[in-house]
Coordinates of C-alpha atoms in Angstrom, one line a residue:
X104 CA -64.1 -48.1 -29.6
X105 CA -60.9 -48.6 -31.7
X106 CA -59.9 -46.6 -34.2
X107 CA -61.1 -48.4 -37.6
X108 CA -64.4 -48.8 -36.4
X109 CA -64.9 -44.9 -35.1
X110 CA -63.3 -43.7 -39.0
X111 CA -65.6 -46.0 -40.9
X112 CA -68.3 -45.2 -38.3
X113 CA -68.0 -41.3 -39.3
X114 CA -67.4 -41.5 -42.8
X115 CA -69.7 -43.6 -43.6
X116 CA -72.9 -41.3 -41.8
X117 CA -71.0 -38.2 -43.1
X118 CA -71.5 -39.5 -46.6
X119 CA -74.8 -40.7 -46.3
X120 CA -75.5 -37.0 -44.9
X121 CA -74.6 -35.6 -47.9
X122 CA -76.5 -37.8 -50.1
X123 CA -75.2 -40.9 -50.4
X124 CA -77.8 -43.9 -51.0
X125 CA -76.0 -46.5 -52.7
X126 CA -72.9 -48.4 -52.3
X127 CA -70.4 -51.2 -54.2
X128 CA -68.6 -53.9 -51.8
X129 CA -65.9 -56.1 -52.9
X130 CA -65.2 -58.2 -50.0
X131 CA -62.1 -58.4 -48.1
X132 CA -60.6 -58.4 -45.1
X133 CA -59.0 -54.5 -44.7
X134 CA -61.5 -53.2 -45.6
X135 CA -63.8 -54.8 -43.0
X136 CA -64.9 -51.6 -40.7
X137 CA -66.2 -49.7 -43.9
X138 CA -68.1 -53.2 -45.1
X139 CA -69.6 -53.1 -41.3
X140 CA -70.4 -49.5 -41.7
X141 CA -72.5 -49.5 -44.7
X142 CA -73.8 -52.9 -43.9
X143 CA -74.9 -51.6 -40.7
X144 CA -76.4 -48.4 -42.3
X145 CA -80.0 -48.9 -43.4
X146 CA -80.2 -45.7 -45.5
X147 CA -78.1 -47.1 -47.9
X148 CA -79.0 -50.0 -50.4
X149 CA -75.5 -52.3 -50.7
X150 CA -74.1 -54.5 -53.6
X151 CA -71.9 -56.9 -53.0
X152 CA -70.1 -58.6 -56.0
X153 CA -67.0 -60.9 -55.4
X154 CA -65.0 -60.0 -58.6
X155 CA -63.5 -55.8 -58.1
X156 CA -63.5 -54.9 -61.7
X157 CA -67.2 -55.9 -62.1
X158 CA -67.9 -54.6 -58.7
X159 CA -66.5 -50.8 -60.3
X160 CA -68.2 -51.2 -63.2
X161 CA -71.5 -52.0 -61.6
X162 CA -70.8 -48.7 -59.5
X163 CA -70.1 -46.8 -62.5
X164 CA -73.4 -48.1 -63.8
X165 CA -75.7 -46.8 -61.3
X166 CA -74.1 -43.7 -61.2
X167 CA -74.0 -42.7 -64.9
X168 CA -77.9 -43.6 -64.4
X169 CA -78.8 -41.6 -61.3
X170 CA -76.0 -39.0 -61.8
X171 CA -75.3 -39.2 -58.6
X172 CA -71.7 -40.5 -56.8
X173 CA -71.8 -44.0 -55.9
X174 CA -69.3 -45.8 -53.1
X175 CA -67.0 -48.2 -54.4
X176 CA -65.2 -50.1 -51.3
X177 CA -62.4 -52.8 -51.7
X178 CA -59.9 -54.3 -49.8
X179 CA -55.7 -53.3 -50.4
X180 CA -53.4 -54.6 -53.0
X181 CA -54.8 -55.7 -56.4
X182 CA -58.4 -55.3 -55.5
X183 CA -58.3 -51.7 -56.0
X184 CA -56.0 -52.1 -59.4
X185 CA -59.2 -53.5 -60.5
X186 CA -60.6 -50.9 -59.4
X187 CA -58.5 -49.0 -62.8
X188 CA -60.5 -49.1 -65.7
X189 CA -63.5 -48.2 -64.5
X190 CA -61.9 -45.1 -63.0
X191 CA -60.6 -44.6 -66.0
X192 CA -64.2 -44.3 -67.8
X193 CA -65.6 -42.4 -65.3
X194 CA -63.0 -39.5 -65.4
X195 CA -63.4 -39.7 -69.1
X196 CA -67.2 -39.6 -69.2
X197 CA -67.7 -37.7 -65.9
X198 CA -69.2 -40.2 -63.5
X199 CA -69.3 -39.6 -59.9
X200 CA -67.3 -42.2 -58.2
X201 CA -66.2 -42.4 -54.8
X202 CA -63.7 -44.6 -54.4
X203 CA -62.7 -45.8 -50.7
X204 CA -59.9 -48.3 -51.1
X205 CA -58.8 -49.9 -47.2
X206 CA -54.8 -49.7 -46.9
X207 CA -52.7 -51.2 -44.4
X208 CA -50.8 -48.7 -42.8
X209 CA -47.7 -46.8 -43.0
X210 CA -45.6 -49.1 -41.0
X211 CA -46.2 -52.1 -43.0
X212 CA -45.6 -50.5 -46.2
X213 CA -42.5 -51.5 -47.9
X214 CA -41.4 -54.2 -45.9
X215 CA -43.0 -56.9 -47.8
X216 CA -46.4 -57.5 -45.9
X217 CA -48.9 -59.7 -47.3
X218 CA -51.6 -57.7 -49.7
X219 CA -49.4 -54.3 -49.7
X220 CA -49.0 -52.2 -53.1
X221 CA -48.1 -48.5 -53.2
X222 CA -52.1 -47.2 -53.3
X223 CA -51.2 -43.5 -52.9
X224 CA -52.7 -42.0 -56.0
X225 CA -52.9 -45.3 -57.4
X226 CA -55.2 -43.9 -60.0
X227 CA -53.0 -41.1 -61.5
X228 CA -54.3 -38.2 -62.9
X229 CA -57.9 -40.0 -63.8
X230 CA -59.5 -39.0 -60.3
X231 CA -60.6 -35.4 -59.8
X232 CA -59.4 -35.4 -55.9
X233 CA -56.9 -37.8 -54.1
X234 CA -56.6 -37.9 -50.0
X235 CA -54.4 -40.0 -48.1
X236 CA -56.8 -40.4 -45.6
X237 CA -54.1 -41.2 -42.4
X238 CA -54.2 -44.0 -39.7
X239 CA -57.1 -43.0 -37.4
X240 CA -56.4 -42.4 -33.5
X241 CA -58.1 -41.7 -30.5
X242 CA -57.5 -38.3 -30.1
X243 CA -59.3 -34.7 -30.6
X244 CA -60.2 -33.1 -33.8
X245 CA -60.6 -36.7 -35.5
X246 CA -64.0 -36.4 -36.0
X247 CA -63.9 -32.7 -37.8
X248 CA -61.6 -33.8 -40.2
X249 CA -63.2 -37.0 -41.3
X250 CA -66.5 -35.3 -41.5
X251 CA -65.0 -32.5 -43.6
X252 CA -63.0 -34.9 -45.4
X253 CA -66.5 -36.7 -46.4
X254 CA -68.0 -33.6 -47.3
X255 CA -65.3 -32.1 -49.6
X256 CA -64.8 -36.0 -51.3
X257 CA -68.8 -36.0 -52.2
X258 CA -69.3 -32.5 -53.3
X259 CA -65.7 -32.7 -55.0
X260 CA -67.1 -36.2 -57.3
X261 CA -70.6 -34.7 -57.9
X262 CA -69.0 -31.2 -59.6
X263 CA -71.2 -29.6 -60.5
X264 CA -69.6 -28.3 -63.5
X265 CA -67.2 -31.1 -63.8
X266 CA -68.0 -34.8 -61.5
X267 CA -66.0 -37.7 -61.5
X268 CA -64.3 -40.1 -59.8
X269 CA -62.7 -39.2 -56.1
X270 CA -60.3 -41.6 -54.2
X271 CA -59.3 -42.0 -50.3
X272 CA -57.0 -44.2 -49.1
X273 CA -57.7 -45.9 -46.2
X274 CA -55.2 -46.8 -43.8
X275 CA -56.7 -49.4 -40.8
X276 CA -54.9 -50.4 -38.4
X277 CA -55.9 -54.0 -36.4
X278 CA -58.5 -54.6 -34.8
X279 CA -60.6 -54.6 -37.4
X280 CA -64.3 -55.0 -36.5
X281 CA -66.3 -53.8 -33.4
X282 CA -64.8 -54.3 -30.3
X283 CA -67.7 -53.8 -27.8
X284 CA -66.7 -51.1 -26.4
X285 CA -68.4 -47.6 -27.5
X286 CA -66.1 -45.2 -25.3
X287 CA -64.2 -42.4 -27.4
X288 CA -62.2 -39.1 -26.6
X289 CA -65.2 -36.9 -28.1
X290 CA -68.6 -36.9 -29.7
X291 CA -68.7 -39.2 -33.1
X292 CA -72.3 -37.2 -33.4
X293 CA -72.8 -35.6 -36.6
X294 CA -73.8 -32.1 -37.2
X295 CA -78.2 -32.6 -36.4
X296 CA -79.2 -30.4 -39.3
X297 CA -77.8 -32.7 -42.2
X298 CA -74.5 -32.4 -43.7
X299 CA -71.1 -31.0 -41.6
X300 CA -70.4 -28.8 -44.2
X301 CA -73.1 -27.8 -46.7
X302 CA -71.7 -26.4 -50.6
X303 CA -73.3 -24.0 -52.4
X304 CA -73.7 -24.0 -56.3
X305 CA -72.5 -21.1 -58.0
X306 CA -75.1 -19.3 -60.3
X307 CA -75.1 -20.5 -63.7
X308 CA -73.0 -18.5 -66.3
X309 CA -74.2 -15.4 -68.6
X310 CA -74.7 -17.4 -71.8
X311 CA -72.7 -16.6 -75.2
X312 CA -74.8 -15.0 -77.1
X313 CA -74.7 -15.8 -81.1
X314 CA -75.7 -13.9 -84.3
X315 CA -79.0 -15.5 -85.9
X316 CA -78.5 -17.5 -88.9
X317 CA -80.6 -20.5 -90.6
X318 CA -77.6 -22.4 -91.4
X319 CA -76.9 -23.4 -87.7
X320 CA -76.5 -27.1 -86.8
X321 CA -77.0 -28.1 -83.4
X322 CA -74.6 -31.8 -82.4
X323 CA -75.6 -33.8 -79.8
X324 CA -73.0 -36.6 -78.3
X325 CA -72.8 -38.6 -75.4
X326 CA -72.5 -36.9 -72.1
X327 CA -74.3 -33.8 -73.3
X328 CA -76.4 -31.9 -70.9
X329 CA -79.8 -29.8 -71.3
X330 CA -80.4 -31.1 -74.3
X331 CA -83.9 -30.3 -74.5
X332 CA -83.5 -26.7 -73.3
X333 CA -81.4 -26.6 -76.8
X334 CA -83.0 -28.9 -79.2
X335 CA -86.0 -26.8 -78.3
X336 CA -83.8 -23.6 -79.5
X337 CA -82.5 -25.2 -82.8
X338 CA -86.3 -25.9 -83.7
X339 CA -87.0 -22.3 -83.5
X340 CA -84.3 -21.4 -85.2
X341 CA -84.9 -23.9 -88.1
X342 CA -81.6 -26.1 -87.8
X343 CA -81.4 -29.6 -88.0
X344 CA -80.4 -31.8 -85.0
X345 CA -77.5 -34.4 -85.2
X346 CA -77.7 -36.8 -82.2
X347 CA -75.9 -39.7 -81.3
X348 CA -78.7 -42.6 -80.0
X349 CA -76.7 -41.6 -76.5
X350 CA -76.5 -38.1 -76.6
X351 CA -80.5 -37.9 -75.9
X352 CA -81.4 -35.4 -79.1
X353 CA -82.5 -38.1 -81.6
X354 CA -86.5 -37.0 -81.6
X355 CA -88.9 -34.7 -82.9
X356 CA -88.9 -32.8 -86.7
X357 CA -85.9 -31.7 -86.8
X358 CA -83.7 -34.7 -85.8
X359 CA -81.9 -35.9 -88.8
X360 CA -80.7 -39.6 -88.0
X361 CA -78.8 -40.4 -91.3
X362 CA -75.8 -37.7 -91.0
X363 CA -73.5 -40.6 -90.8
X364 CA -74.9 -41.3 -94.7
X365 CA -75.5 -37.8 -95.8
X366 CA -71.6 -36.0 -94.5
X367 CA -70.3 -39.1 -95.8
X368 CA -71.2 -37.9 -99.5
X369 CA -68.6 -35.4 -100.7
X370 CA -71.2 -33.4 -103.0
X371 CA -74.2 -33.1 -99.9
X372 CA -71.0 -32.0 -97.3
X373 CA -69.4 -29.4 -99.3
X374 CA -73.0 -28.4 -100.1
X375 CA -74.1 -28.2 -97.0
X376 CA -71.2 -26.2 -95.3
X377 CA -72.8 -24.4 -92.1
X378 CA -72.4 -21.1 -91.1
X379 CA -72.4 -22.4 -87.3
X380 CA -72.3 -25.6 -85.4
X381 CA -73.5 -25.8 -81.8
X382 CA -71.7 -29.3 -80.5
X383 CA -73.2 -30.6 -77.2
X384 CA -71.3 -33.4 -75.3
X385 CA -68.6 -35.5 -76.8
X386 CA -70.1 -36.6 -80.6
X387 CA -67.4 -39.6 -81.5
X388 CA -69.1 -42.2 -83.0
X389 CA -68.9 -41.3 -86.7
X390 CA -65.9 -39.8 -88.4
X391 CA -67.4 -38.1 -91.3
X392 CA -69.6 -36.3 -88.8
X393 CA -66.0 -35.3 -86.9
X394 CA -64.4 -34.6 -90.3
X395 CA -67.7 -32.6 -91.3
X396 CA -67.1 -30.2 -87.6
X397 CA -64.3 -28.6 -89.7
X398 CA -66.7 -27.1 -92.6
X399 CA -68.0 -25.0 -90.3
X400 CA -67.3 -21.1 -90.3
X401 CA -67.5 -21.3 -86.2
X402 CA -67.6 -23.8 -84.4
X403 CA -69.3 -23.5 -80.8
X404 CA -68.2 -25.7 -78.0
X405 CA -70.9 -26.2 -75.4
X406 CA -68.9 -27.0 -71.9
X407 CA -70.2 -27.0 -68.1
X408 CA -66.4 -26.8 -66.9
X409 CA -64.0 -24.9 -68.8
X410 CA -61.2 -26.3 -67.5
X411 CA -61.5 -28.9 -70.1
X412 CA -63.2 -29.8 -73.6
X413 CA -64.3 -32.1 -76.0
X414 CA -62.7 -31.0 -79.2
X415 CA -60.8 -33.7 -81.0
X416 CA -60.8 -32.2 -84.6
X417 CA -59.2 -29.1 -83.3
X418 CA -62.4 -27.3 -84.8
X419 CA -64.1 -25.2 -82.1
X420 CA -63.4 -21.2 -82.2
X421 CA -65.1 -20.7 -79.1
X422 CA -66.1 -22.7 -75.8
X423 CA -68.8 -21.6 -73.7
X424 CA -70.7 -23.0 -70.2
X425 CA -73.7 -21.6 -71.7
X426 CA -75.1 -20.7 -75.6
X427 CA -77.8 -18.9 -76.2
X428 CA -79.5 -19.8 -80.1
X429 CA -81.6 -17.1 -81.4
X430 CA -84.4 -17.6 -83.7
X431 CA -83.8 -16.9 -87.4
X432 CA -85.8 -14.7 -89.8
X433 CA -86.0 -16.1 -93.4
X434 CA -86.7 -19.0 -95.1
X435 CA -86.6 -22.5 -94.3
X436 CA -84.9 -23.8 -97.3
X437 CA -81.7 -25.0 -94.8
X438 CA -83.7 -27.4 -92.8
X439 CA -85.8 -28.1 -95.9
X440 CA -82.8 -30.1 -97.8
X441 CA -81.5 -31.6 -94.8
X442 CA -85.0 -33.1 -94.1
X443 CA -85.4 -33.8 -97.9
X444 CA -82.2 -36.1 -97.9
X445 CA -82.9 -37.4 -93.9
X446 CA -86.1 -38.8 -95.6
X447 CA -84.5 -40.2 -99.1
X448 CA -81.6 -42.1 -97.4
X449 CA -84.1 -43.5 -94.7
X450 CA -86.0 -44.7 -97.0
X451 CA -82.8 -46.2 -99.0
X452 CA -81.6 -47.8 -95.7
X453 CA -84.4 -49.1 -94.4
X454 CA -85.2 -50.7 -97.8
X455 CA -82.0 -52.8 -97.6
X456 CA -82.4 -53.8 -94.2
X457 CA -86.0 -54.9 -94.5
X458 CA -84.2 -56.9 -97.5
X459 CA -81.6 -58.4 -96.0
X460 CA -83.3 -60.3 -93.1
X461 CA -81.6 -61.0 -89.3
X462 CA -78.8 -58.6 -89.2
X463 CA -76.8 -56.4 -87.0
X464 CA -77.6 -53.1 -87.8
X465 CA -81.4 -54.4 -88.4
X466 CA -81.5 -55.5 -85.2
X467 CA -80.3 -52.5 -83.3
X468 CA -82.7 -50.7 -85.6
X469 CA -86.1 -53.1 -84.5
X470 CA -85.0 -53.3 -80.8
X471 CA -84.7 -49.1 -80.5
X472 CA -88.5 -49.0 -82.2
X473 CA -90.0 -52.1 -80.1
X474 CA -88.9 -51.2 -76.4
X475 CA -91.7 -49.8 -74.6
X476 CA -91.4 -45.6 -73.8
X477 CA -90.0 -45.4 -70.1
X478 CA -87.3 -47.8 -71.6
X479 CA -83.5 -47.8 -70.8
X480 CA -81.0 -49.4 -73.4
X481 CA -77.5 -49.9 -72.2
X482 CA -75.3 -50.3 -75.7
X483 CA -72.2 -51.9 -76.0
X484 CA -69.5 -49.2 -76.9
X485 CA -68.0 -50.7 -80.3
X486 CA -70.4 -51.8 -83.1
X487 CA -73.8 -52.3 -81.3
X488 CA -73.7 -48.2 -80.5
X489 CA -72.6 -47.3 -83.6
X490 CA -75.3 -49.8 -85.4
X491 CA -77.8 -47.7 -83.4
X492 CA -75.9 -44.5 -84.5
X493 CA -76.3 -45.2 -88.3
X494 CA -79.8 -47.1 -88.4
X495 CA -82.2 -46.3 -85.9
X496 CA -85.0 -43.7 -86.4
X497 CA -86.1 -40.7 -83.9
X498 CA -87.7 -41.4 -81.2
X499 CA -89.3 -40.6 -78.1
X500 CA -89.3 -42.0 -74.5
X501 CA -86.3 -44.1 -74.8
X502 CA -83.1 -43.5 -72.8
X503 CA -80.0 -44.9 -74.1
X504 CA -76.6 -44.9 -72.5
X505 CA -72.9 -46.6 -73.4
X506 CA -69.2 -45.8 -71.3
X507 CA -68.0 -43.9 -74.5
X508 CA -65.3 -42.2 -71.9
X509 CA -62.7 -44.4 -72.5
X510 CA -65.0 -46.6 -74.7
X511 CA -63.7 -50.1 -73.6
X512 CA -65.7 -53.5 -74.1
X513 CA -64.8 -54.1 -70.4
X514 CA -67.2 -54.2 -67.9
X515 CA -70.4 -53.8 -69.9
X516 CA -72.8 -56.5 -68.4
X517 CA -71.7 -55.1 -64.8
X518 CA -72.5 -51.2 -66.1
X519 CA -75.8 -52.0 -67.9
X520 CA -76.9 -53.5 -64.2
X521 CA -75.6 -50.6 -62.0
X522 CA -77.8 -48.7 -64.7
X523 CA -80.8 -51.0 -64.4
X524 CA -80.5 -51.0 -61.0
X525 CA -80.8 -47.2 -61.0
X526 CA -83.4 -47.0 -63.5
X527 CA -87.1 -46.7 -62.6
X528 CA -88.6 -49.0 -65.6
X529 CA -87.7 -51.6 -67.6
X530 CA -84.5 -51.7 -68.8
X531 CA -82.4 -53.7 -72.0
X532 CA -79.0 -54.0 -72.9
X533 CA -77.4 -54.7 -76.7
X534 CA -73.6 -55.9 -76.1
X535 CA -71.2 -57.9 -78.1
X536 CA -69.8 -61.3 -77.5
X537 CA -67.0 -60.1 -76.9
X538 CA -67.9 -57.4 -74.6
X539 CA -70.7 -60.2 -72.5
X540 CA -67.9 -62.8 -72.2
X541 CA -65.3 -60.3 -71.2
X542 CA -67.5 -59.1 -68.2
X543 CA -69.6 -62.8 -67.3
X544 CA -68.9 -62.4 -64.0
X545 CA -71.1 -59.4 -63.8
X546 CA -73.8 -62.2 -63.8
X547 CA -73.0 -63.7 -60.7
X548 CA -75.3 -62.4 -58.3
X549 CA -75.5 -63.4 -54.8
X550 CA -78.8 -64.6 -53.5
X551 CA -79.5 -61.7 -51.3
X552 CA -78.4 -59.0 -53.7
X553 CA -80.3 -56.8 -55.7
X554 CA -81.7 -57.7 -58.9
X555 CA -82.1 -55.8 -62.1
X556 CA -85.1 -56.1 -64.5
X557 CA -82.6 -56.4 -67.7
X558 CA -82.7 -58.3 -70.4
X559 CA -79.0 -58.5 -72.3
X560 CA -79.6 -58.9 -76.0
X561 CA -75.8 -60.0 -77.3
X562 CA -75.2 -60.2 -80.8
X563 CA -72.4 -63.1 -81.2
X564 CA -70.6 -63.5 -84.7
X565 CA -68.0 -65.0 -82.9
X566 CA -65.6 -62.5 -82.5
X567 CA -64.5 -58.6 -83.2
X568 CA -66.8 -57.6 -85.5
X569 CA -65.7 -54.1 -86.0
X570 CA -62.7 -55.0 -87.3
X571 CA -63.7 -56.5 -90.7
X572 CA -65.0 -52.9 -91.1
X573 CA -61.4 -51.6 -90.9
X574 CA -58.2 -51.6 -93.0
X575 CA -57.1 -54.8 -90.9
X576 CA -59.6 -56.9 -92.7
X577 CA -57.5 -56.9 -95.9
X578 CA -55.0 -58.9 -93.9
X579 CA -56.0 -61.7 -94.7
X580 CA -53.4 -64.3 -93.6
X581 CA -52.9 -62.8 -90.4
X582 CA -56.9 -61.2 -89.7
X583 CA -58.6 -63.9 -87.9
X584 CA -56.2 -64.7 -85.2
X585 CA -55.0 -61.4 -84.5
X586 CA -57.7 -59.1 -85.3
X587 CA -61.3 -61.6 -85.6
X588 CA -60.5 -63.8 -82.4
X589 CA -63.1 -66.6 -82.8
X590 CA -63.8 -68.0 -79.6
X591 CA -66.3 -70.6 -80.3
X592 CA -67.8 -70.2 -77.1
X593 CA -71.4 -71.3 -76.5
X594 CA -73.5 -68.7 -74.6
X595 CA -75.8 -70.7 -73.8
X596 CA -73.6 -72.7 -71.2
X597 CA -72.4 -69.4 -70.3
X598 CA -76.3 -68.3 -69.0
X599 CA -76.6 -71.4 -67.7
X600 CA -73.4 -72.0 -65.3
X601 CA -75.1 -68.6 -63.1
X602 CA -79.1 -69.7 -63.8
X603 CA -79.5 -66.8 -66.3
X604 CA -83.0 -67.6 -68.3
X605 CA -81.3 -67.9 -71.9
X606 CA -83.4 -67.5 -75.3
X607 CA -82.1 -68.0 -78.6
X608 CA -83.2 -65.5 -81.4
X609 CA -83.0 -67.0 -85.1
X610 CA -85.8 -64.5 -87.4
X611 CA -86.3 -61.3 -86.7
X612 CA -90.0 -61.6 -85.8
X613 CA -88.9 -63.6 -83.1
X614 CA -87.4 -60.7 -81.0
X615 CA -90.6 -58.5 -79.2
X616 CA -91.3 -62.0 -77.6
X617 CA -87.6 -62.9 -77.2
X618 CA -87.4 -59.5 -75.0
X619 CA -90.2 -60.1 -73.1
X620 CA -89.8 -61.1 -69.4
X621 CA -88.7 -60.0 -66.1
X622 CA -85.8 -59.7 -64.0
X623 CA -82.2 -60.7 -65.7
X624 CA -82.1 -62.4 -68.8
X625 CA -79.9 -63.3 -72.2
X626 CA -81.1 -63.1 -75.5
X627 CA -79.1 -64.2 -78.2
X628 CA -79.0 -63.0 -81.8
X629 CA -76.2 -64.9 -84.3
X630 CA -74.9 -63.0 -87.1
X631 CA -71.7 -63.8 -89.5
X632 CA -69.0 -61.1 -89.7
X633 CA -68.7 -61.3 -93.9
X634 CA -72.0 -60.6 -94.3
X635 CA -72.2 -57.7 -91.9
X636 CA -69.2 -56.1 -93.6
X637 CA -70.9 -56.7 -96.8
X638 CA -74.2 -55.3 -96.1
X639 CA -72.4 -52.3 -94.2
X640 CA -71.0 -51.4 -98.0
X641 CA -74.2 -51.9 -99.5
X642 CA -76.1 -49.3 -97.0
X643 CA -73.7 -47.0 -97.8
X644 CA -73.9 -47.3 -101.4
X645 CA -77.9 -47.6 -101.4
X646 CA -77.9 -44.0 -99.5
X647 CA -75.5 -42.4 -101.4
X648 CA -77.1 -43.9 -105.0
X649 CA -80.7 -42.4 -104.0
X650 CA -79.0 -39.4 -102.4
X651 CA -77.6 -38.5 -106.0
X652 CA -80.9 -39.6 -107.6
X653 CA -82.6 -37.5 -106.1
X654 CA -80.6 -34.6 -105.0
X655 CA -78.0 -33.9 -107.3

């Protein structure tokens, strides 16, 4: 047996010992004994996508979904530079990766052979463990360090306390594929009972214990964990719950889905100035919610790994693996007026977008209440989250998720089907043009490949919305080329050049039946960027006008 074939061989069973079940393959030739491996291996289910940067991002997908590390394979040179951004979202948001990225070998480094970069630690400081993995040979102890190697790369990207992505470099020396001949200095055998090495979980940590107090607030972002085990605790102790859509805390009594509204009124914020905040995940979606974090007499920071924190504002006072939120003796007045305002600016908001007709913040409101419970809903990490953030209601059974790492409009239609693909139910997507056309080849699927049950619902006003919500729209001699970027594209033609079933949406009562299908399909929904800014002013100043009328 030669070499590449007995290190791919190994690796590839060690891996799948430890828990490995899916794979990413961008095809090439280097990497050929690991795309035999896994293609060989039946334990595994394999994707094979012939662009790398959709390939990663359809990795990262399915493992942000099944929160478990996914293999991402590619050949040497630019494929695994492709390989970047989404390496760069998953260290940011925490995704188990493992990245196995075929190298030529030491002796053709340098000297100007075809498809050679420098890949050694290629991905900087965004991977949690690098290995130069080494030429294999035919000679003893091999098959110990590989194996060891395997299990210290997947326990190393799963955490627990902090996963992400984890690269080897692979050198292979010629021949590449299977040379008939099985012979080899020692046992390639794994270890019978399961993994080589087997890792044990530390016990959880003692939790911070905090004084009881009604005026608590508990945050939820994206990436938070155990949310239930402390939304539970904030109900008993009477606080109200601010979750982002994506941070998995937006149901029951005590969710209160119009902060973005209420901490955006100078007169409810300084009124409302909490004794402690509890912040779960990484909240970043609205700024007066950040700006709001410094009010706080303490802030607690809720952490798995202390070895870093989400804390942009500079506002925690303490970080802890583990809080514990005491019930509170007294009234209920706190949670009484943040309920009492939840429920006037609902009403304010929902009156103007009932109003208004087809829009974008209407839409992401109706699409979050009409998806059936069991439901995953993949949002596009510029407007379309942040139109769930500030209009949809509470709600059960719905799991929503975005790459709000490094929040980039790359790769989005490969990551919402990496998730699909890991999702047991239906699953929907709500993306920008921008963000669908930058990623179209994540719809070019391979006949034998597997295919998600997704339906992408892409809002198209013809360029970067979010930006006539900013300071750059006042530009206006320079704004549309720079900043709006029309592209005039037609996404039909797009949907049609891979066979994607393509509906057009015009009315909103037109979208449960738009939605409605199987397997992977576009549904359109035209908006115009003026009017979106417009009626973006015009919620604000409904909420704050019946907020005052009512309140103050």
């Amino acid at each position: 047996m030669n070499p590449a074939t007995a290190l791919a061989t190994v690796l590839v069973d060690e891996l799948v010992r430890c828990g490995l079940t899916e794979v990413v393959l961008a095809p090439g030739s280097r990497s050929a004994p690991l795309a035999l491996a896994f293609h060989a291996d039946s334990r595994v289910r394999l994707h094979v996508r012939i662009d790398e940067r959709s390939a990663s991002f359809l990795a990262l997908g399915i493992a942000r979904r099944s929160e478990r590390p996914v293999a991402l394979v590619c050949t040497s040179g630019t494929a695994a530079a492709n390989f970047h951004p989404a390496v760069v979202e998953a260290d940011e948001s925490g995704v188990p990766l493992l990245v196995l990225t075929a190298d030529r070998p030491p002796e053709l480094r340098g000297t100007g052979a075809n498809q050679t970069i420098d890949q050694i630690k290629l991905y900087g400081s965004a991977v949690r463990w690098f290995t130069e993995v080494g030429a294999p040979e035919n000679r003893t102890g091999q098959v110990a360090y590989w194996r060891s190697l395997a299990c210290r790369a997947y326990q190393r990207s799963l955490g627990p306390s902090d996963p992400g992505p984890v690269h080897l470099n692979l050198a292979f020396r010629e021949p590449l594929i299977p040379d008939g001949d099985t012979a080899w200095c020692e046992s390639l055998a794994g270890d019978a009972g399961g993994p080589w090495i087997r890792a044990r979980v530390a016990p959880p940590a003692a939790a911070l214990h905090i004084p009881p107090t009604r005026r608590g607030v508990l945050v939820v972002g994206d990436g938070a964990s155990n949310v239930r085990r402390y939304v539970a605790a904030a109900g008993m102790a009477g606080w109200p719950v601010l979750s982002e859509p994506i941070g998995g805390g937006r149901y029951g009594d005590h969710a209160v889905s119009t902060y973005h509204y209420l901490l955006g009124l100078p007169e409810f914020a300084e009124k409302h100035r909490p004794e402690v905040v509890v912040t779960l995940g990484r909240p970043g979606l609205s700024k007066t919610l950040l700006n709001w974090l410094t009010y706080a007499d303490e802030h607690i920071v809720v952490s798995p790994g202390l070895n870093r924190w989400p804390d942009p504002t500079r506002s925690a006072t303490q970080v802890a693996q583990v809080v514990d939120i005491p019930v509170a003796a007294g009234d209920d007045s706190w949670l009484h007026t943040w309920r009492r305002a939840d429920a006037v600016a609902r009403a304010a908001i929902d009156e103007v977008l009932d109003a208004g007709g087809l829009s974008e913040p209407r839409l992401a409101r109706d699409l979050a209440d009409v998806l059936p419970n069991g439901s995953l809903l993949f949002c596009g990490s510029s407007m379309p989250v942040r139109d769930l953030d500030q209009a949809m209601r509470p709600r059960r059974g719905l799991r929503l998720l975005a790459n709000r790492g490094a929040s980039g409009i790359d790769g989005l239609v490969s990551s919402a089907m990496g998730a699909a693909l890991a999702h047991n139910g239906p699953s929907y997507a709500l993306l920008g043009d921008l963000g669908f056309l930058h990623d179209q080849n994540g719809l070019v699927l391979g006949p034998r490949e597997p295919r998600p049950d997704l339906c992408l619902v892409v809002v198209n006003n013809d360029g970067g919305g979010i930006f006539s919500l900013l300071p750059q729209a006042s530009l206006r001699d320079s704004f549309e080329r720079i900043f709006g970027t029309s592209h005039g594209v037609d996404l039909a033609y797009t949907a049609a050049s891979t066979g994607t079933p393509y509906t057009l949406v015009t009315e909103v009562e037109q979208l449960p039946r738009a939605i409605r299908g199987e397997g992977l399909r576009v549904v359109e929904v035209r908006t115009d960027r003026d009017a979106n800014a417009a009626l973006h002013h015009d919620l604000r100043e409904a909420a704050f006008e019946a907020l005052r009328a009512e309140l103050f």
